[in-house]
Coordinates of N, CA and C in Angstrom, one line a residue:
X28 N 296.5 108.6 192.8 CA 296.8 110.1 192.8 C 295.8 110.8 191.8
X29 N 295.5 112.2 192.1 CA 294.6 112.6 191.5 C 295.6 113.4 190.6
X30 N 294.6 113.7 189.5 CA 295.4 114.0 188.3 C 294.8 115.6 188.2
X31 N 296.1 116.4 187.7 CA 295.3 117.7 187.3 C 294.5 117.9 186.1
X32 N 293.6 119.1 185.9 CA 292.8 119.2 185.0 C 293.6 119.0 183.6
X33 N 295.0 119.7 183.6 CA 295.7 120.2 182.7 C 295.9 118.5 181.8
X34 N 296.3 117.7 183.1 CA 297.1 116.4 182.7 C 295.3 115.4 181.8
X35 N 294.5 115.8 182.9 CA 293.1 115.3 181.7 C 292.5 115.7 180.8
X36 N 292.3 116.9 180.6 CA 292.9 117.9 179.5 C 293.8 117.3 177.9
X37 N 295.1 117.2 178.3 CA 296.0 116.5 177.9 C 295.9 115.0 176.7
X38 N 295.3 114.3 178.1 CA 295.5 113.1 177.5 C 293.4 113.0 176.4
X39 N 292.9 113.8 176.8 CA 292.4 114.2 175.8 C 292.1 114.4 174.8
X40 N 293.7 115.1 174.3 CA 293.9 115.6 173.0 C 293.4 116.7 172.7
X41 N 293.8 117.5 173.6 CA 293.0 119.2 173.7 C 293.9 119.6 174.1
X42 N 293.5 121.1 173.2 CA 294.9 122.3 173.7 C 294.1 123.0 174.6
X43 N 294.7 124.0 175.4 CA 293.9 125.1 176.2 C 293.2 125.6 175.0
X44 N 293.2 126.6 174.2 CA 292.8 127.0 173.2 C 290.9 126.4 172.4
X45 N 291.5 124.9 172.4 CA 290.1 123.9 172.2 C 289.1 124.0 173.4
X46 N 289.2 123.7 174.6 CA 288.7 123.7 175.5 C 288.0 125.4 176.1
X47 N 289.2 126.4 175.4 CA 288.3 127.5 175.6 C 287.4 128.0 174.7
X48 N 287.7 127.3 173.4 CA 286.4 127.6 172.6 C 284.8 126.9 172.7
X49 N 285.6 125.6 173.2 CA 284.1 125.0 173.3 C 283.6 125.1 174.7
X50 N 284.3 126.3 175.5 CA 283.6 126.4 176.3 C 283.2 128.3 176.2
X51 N 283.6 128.3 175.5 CA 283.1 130.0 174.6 C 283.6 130.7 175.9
X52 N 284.6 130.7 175.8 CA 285.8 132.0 177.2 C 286.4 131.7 176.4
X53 N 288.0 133.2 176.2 CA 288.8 133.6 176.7 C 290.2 132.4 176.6
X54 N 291.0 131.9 176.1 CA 292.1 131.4 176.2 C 292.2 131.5 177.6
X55 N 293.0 132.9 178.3 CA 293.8 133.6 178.7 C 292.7 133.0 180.6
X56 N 291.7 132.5 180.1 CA 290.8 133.0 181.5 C 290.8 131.4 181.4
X57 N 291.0 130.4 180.7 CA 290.5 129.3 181.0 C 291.9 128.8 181.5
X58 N 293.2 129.3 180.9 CA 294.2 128.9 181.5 C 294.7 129.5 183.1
X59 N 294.1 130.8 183.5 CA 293.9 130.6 184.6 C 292.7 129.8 185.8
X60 N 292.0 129.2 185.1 CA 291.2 127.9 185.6 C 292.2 126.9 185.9
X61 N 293.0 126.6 185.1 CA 293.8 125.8 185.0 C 295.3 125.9 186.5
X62 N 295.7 126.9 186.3 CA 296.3 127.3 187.4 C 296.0 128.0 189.0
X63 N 295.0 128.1 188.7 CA 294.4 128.3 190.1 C 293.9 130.0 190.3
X64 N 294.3 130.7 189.3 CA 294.8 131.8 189.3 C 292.8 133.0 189.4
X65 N 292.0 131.7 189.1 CA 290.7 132.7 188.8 C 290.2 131.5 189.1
X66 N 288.7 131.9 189.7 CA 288.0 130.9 190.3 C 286.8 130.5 189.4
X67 N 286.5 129.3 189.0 CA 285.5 128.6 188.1 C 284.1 128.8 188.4
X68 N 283.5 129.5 187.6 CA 281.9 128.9 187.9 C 281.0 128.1 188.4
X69 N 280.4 127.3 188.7 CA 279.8 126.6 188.6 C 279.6 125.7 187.4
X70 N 278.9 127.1 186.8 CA 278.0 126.3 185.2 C 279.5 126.1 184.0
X71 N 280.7 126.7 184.4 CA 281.4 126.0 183.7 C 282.3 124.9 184.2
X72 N 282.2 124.7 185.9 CA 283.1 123.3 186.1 C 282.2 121.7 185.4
X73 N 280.8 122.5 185.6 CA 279.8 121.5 184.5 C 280.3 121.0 183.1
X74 N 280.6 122.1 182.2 CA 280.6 122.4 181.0 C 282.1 121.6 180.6
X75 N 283.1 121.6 181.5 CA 284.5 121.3 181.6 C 284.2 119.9 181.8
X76 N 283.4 119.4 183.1 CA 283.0 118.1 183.3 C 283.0 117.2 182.1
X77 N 281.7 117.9 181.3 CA 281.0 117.3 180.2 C 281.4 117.2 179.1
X78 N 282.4 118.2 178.7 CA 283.4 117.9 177.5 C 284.3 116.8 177.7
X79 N 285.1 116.8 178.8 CA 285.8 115.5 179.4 C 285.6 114.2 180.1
X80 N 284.6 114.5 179.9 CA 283.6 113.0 180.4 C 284.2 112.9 181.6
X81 N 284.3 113.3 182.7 CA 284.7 113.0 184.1 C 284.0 113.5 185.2
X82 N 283.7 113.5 186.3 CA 283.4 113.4 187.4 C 284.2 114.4 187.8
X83 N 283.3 115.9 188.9 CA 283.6 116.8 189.4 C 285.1 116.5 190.4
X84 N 284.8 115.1 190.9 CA 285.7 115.1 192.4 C 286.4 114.4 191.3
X85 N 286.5 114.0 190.0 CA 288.1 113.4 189.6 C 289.2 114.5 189.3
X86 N 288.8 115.5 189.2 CA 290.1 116.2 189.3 C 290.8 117.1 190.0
X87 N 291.9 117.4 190.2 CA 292.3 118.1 191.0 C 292.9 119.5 190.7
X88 N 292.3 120.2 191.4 CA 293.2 121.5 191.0 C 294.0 122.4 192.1
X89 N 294.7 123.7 191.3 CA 295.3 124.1 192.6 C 294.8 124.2 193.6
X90 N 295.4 124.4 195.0 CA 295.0 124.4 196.1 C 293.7 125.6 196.0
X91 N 294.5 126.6 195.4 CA 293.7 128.0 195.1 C 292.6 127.8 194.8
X92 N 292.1 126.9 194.2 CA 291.0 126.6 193.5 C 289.9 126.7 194.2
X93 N 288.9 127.7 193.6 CA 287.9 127.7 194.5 C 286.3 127.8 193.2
X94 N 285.6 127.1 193.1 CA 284.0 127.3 192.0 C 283.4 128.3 192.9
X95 N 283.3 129.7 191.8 CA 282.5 130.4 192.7 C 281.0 130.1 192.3
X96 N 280.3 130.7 193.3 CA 278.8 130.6 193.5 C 278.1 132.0 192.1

């Protein structure tokens, strides 16, 4: 089963908060990344990638989820 961002995120040991700093956004905008609620970048599903050492297709997000161009 694939795991949400939130849950890799998580085990981590990152708050939303950490994650939006070191990805220099907005709390408020990365936890809608999180929920599906706003659509991801590109150059930050990279950036998200790279801090969590994981692979684009390991995580799953909401359905909503869309990386814009």
């Amino acid at each position: 089963m694939e795991k949400t961002l939130a849950e890799i995120r998580e085990e981590n040991k990152m708050s939303q908060k950490d994650m939006a700093e070191m990805l220099g956004i907005g709390i408020s905008t990365y936890c809608q990344y999180e929920t599906g609620k706003r659509s991801v970048p590109v150059e930050v599903v990279e950036n998200i990638t790279n801090i969590l050492n994981i692979n684009k297709n390991d995580i799953f997000l909401p359905t909503k989820f869309t990386v814009s161009k």
